Structures are given as C-alpha cells and as structure tokens.
PDB file of C-alpha atoms in Angstrom:
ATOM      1  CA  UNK A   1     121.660 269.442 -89.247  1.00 93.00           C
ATOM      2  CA  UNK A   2     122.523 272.785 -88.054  1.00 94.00           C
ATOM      3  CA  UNK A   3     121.398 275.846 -90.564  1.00 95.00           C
ATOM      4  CA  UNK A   4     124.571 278.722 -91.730  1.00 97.00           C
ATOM      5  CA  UNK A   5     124.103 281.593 -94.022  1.00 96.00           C
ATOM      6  CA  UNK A   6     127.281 283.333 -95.178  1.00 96.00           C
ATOM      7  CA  UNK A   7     128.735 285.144 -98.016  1.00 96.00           C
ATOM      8  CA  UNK A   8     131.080 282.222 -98.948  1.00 96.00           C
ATOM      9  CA  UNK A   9     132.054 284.135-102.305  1.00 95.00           C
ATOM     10  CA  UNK A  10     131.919 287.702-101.547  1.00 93.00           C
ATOM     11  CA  UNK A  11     129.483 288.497-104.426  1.00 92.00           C
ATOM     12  CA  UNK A  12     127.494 290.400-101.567  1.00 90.00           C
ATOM     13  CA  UNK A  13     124.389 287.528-101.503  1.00 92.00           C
ATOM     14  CA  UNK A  14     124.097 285.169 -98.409  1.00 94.00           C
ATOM     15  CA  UNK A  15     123.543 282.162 -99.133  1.00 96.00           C
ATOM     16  CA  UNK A  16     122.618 278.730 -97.375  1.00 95.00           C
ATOM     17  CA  UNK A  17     124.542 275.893 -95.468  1.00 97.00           C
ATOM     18  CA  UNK A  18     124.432 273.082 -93.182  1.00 97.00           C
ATOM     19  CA  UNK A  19     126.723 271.815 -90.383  1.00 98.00           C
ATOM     20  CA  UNK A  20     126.409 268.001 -90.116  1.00 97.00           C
ATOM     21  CA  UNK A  21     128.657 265.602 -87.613  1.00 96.00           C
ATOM     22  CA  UNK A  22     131.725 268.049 -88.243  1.00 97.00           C
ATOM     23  CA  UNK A  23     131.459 268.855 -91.433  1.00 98.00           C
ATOM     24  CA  UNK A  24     130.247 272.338 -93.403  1.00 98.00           C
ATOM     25  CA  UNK A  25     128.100 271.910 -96.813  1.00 98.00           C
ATOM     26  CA  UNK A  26     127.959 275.699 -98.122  1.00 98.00           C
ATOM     27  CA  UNK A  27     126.189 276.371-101.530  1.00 97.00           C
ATOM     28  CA  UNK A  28     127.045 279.943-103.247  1.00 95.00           C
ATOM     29  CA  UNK A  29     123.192 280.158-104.606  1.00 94.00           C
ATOM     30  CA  UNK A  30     119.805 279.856-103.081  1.00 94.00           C
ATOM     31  CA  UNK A  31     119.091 276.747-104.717  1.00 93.00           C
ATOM     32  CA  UNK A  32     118.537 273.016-104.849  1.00 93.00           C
ATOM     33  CA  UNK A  33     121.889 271.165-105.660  1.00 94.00           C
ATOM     34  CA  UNK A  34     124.901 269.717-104.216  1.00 96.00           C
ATOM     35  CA  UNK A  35     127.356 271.597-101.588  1.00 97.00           C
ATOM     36  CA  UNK A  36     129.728 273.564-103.273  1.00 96.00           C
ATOM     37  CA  UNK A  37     132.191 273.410-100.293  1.00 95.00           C
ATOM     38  CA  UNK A  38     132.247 270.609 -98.339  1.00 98.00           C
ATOM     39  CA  UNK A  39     134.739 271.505 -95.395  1.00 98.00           C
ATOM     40  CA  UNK A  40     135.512 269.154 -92.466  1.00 98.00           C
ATOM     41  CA  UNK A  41     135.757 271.349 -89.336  1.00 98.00           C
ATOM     42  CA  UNK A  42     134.971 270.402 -85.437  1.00 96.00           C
ATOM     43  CA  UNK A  43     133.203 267.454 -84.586  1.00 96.00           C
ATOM     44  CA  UNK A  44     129.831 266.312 -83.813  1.00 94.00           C
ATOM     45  CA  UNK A  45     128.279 267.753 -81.006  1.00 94.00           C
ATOM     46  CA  UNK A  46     129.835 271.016 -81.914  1.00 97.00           C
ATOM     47  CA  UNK A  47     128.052 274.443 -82.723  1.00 97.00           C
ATOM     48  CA  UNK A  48     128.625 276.359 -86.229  1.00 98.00           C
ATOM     49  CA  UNK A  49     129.167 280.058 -86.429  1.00 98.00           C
ATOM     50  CA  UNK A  50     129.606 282.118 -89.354  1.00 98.00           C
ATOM     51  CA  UNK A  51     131.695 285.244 -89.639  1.00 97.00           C
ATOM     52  CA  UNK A  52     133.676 287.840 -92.002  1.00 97.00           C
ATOM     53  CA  UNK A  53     136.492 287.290 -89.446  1.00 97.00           C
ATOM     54  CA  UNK A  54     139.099 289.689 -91.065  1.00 96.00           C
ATOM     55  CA  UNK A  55     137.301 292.006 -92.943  1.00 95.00           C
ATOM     56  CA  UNK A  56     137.374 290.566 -96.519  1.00 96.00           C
ATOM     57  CA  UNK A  57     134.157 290.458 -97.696  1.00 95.00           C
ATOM     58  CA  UNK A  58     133.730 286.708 -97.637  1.00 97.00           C
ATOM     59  CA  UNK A  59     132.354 285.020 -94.674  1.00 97.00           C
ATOM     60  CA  UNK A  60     133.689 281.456 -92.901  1.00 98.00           C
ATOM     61  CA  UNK A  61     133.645 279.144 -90.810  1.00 98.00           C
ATOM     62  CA  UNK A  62     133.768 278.416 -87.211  1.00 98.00           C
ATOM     63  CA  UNK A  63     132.795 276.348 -84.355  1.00 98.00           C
ATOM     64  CA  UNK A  64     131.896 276.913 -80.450  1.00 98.00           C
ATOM     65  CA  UNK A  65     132.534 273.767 -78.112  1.00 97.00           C
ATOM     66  CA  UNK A  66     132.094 273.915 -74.536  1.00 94.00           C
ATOM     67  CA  UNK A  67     133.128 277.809 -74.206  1.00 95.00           C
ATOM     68  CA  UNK A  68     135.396 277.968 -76.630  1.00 97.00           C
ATOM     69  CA  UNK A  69     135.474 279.532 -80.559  1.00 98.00           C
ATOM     70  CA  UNK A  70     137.802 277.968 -82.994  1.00 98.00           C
ATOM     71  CA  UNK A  71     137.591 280.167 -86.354  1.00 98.00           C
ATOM     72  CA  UNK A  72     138.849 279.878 -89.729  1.00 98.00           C
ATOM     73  CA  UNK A  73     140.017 282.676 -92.219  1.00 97.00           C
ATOM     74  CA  UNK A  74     139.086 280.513 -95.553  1.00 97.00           C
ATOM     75  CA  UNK A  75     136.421 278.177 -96.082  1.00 97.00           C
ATOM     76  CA  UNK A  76     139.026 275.306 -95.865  1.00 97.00           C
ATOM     77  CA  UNK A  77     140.173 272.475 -93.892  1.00 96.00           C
ATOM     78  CA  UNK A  78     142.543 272.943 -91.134  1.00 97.00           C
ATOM     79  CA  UNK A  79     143.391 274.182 -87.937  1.00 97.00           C
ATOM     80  CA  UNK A  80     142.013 277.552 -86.498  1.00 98.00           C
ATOM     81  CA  UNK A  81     143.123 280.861 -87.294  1.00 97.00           C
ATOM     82  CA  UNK A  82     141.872 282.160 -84.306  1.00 97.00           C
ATOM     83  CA  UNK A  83     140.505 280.254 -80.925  1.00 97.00           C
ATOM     84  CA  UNK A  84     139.482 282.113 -77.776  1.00 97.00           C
ATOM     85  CA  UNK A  85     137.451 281.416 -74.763  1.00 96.00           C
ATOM     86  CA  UNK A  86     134.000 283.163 -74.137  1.00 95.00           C
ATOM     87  CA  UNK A  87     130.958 281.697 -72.121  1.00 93.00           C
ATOM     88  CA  UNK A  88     130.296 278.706 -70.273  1.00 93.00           C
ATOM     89  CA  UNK A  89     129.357 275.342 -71.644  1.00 91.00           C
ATOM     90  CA  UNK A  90     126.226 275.107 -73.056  1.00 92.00           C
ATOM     91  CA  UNK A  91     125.870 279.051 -74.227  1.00 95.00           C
ATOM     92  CA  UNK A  92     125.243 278.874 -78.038  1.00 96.00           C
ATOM     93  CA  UNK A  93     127.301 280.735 -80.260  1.00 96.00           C
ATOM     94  CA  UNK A  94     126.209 283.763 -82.369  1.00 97.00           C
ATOM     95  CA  UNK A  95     128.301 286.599 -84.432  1.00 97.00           C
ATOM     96  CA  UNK A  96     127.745 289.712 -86.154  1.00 97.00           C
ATOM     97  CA  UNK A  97     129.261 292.736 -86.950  1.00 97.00           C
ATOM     98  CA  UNK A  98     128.050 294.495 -83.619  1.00 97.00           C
ATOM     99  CA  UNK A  99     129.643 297.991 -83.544  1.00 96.00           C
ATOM    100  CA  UNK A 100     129.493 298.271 -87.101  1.00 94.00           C
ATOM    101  CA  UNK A 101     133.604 298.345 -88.103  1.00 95.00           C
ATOM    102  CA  UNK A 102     133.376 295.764 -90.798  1.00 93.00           C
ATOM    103  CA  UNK A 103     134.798 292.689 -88.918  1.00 96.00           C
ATOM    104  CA  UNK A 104     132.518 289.691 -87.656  1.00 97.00           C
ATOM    105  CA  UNK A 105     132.702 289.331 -83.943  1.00 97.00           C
ATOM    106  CA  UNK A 106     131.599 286.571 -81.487  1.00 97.00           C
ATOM    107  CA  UNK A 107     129.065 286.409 -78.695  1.00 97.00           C
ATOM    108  CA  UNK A 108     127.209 284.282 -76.780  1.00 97.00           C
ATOM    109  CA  UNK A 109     123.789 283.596 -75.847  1.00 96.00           C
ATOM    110  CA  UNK A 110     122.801 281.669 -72.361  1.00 95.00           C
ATOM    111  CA  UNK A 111     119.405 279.830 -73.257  1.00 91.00           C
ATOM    112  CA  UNK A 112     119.252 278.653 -69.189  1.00 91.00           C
ATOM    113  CA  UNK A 113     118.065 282.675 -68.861  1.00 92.00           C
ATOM    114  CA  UNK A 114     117.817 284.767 -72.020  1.00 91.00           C
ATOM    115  CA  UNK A 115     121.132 287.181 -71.632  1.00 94.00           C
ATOM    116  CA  UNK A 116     123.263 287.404 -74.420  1.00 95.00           C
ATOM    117  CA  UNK A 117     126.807 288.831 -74.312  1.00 96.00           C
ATOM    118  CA  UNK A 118     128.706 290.337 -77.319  1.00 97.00           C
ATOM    119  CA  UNK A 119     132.556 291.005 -78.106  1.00 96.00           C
ATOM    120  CA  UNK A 120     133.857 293.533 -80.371  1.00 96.00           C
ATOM    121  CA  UNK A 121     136.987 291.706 -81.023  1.00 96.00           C
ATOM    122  CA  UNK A 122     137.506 287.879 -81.253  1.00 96.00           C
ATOM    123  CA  UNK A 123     139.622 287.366 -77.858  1.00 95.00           C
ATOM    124  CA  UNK A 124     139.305 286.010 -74.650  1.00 93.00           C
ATOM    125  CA  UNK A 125     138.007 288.304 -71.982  1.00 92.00           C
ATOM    126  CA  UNK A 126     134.625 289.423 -70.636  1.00 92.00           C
ATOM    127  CA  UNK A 127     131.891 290.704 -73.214  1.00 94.00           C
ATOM    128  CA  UNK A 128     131.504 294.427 -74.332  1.00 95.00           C
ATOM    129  CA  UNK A 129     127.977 294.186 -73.928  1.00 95.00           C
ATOM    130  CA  UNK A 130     125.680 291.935 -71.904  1.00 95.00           C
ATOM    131  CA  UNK A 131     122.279 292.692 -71.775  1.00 94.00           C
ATOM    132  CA  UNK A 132     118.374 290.940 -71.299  1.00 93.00           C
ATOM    133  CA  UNK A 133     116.651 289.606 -73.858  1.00 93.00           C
ATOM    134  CA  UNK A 134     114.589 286.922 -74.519  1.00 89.00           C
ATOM    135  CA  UNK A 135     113.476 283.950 -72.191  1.00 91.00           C
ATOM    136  CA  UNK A 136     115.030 280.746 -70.915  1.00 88.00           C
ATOM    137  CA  UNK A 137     114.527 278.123 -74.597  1.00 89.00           C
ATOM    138  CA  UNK A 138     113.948 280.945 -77.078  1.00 94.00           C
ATOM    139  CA  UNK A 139     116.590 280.455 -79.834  1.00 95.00           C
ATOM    140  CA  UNK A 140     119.191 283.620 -80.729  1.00 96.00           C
ATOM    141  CA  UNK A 141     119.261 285.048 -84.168  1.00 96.00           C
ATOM    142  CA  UNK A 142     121.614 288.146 -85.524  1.00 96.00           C
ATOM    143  CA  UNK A 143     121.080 290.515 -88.293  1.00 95.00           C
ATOM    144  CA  UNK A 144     120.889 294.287 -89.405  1.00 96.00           C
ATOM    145  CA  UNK A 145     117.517 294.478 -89.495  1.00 96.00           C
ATOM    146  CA  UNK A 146     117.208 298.157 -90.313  1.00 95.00           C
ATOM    147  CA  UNK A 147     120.436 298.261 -93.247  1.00 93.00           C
ATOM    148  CA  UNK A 148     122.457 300.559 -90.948  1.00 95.00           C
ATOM    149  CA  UNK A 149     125.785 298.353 -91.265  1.00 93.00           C
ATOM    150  CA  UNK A 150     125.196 297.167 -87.733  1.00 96.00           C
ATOM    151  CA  UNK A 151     124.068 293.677 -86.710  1.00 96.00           C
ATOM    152  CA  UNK A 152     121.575 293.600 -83.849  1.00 97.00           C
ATOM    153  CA  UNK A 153     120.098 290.798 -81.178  1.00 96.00           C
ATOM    154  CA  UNK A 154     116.676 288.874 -81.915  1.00 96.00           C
ATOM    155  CA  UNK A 155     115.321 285.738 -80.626  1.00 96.00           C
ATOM    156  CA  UNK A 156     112.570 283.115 -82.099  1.00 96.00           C
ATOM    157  CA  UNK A 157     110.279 281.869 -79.956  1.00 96.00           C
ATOM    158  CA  UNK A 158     107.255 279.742 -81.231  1.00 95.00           C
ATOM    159  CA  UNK A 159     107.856 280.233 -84.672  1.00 96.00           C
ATOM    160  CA  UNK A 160     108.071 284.153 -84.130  1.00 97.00           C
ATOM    161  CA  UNK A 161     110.641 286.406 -84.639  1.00 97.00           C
ATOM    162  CA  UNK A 162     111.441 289.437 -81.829  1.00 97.00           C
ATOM    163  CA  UNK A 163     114.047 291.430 -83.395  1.00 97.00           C
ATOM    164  CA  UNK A 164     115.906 294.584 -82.080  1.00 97.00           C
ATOM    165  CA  UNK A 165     117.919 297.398 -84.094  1.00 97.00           C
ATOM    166  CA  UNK A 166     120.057 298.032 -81.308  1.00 96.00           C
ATOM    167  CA  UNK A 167     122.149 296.170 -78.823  1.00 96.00           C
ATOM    168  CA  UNK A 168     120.351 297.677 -75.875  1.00 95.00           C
ATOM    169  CA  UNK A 169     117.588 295.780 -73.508  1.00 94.00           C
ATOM    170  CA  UNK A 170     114.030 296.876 -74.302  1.00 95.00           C
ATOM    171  CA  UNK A 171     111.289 295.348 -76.267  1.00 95.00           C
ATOM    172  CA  UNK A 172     111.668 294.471 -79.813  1.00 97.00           C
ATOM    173  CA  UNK A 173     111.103 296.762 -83.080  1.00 97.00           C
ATOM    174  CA  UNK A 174     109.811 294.000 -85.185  1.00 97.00           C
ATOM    175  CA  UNK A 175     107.552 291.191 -84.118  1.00 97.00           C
ATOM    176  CA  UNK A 176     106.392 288.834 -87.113  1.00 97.00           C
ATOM    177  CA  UNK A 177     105.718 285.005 -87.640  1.00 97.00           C
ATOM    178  CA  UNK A 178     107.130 282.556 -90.058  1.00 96.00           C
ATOM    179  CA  UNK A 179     107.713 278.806 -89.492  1.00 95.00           C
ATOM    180  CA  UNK A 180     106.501 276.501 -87.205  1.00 95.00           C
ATOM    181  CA  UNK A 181     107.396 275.776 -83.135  1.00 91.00           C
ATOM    182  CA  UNK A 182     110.595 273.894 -83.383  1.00 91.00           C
ATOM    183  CA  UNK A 183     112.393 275.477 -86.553  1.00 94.00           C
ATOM    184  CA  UNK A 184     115.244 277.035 -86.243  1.00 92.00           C
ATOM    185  CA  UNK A 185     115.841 280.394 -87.011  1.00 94.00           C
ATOM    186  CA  UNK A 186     118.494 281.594 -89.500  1.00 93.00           C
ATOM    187  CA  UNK A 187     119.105 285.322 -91.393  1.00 93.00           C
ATOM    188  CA  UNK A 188     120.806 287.226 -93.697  1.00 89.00           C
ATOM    189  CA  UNK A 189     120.586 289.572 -97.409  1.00 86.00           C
ATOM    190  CA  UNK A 190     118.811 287.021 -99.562  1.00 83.00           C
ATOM    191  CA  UNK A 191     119.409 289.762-102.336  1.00 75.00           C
ATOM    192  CA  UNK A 192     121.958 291.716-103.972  1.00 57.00           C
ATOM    193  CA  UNK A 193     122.593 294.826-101.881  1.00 50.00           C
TER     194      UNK A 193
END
C-alpha cells in the first residue's frame, strides 16, 4: 500500500488514505474503520498524488506513471481531468501548493540523485524550480511546515525527517525522528486550522 493524506471533504482536516493495485481507500476521519471512498483510478504499479487541483478546498486524486500525471477534479471514477508530462520514468511524484496561490501543483523528485523539480501550473513543460536536496534513496515529502500558506521540500531518510520552509537548496530548518528505516513518510494538518 501506498500512504495519501488529503482534505477529501473540505472541512479543513487531512485525513488518511491508501492506494492499493489501482484503487484509492480515503477515510474523512483519523480513525479505524472502513474507506469512505473507494475510487478505482490507475493501475498497479502506478504512483498516487494528492492535490487541491482547482482551487476548491477539497483535495483528489491522481496518479504518476512513467512521466506522466493523470489528475482528477472529484474523488470519483473516471478519466482525467487533467494529464501532462513531467520527469522521466522512475521520478516519484509529489504536489503542493508551491508559490502559495491556492492551487495544488505537481513536481517531481529523482531518487537516482536527490533533485527535485516543481511546477507552478499542472502542464507539460520544464519545472519552475529545480534545485538539490536530499541524497540518492531518501524518500520526498511536502508540507508548510512553518503555516505560511506555502508548501515546501523535505526528505526522510532513516526514519528522520529534513524539512525546508523554502523551495531554495540549503540545509534543512527542522531535523527530527519518528518511525523506523523503511516507513514511508506522509504529512499534512492533523487538526482543525
């Protein structure tokens, strides 16, 4: 299983997921219980991503196979909304809100080397930023880590978490453990704002 977080009913929370052989199980509370969306999208072997696509408040689906994002406005079945190229086969997916205009976009980042390379708008075309960080098998994670409606680059490495509050290279601004070597890292406002 692959872990999401998302806002799947816009009450402001994130909540949790899981993206198994093609198909999204998204629960709208932080608890144990059945999926309250179960949404066929992609297939196996494909990578989730999570996004407020078009500004809504309410954050879906998506998928990136082989260099390529297919996204979905609703937390439904169905084809794409949008699908774009960015990256090469295996990059792994991430998204955020990067310049800080409300709207979810895609990036990339290349585990072969560490450099990660953000979009500001979900189209084809090369990234807005591309910068250093992190080392060839540390796993990407994205977040606003400081609350200033801006989502920023970190990586997990060992069961530690390097986070930055900007999209810049440089060392991180928070350095903490939790987990154990292997996990896999996932983020997002557990709270109400």
């Amino acid at each position: 299983d692959y872990p999401v977080a998302g806002d799947w009913d816009g009450n402001g929370t994130v909540t949790i997921g899981i993206y198994r052989n093609g198909v999204f199980y998204l629960r709208n509370s932080n608890t144990i219980g059945f999926a309250d969306f179960v949404i066929p999208f992609g297939a196996p072997g494909d990578q989730p991503v999570v996004g407020d696509w078009d500004g809504n408040g309410i954050d879906t689906i998506g998928i990136y196979r082989y260099g390529t994002f297919y996204l979905r406005n609703s937390n439904s079945a169905g084809a794409p909304d949008i699908s774009f190229s960015l990256g090469n086969p295996g990059d792994v997916g991430i998204a955020g809100d990067f310049n800080g205009d409300g709207l979810d976009t895609t990036g990339v980042f290349r585990p072969s080397n560490g450099v990660i390379f953000l979009k500001n708008f979900n189209t084809s075309g090369f990234a807005d930023v591309a910068l250093n960080y992190g080392l060839a098998g540390d796993k990407p994670v994205i977040g606003d880590w400081d609350g200033n409606g801006t989502d920023t680059i970190g990586i997990y490495r060992n069961a530690t978490f390097y986070l930055r509050n900007s999209n810049t290279n440089g060392f991180a601004d928070l350095v903490f453990a939790l987990g154990n070597p292997g996990d896999m890292p996932i983020a997002g406002n557990w709270g109400l704002p």
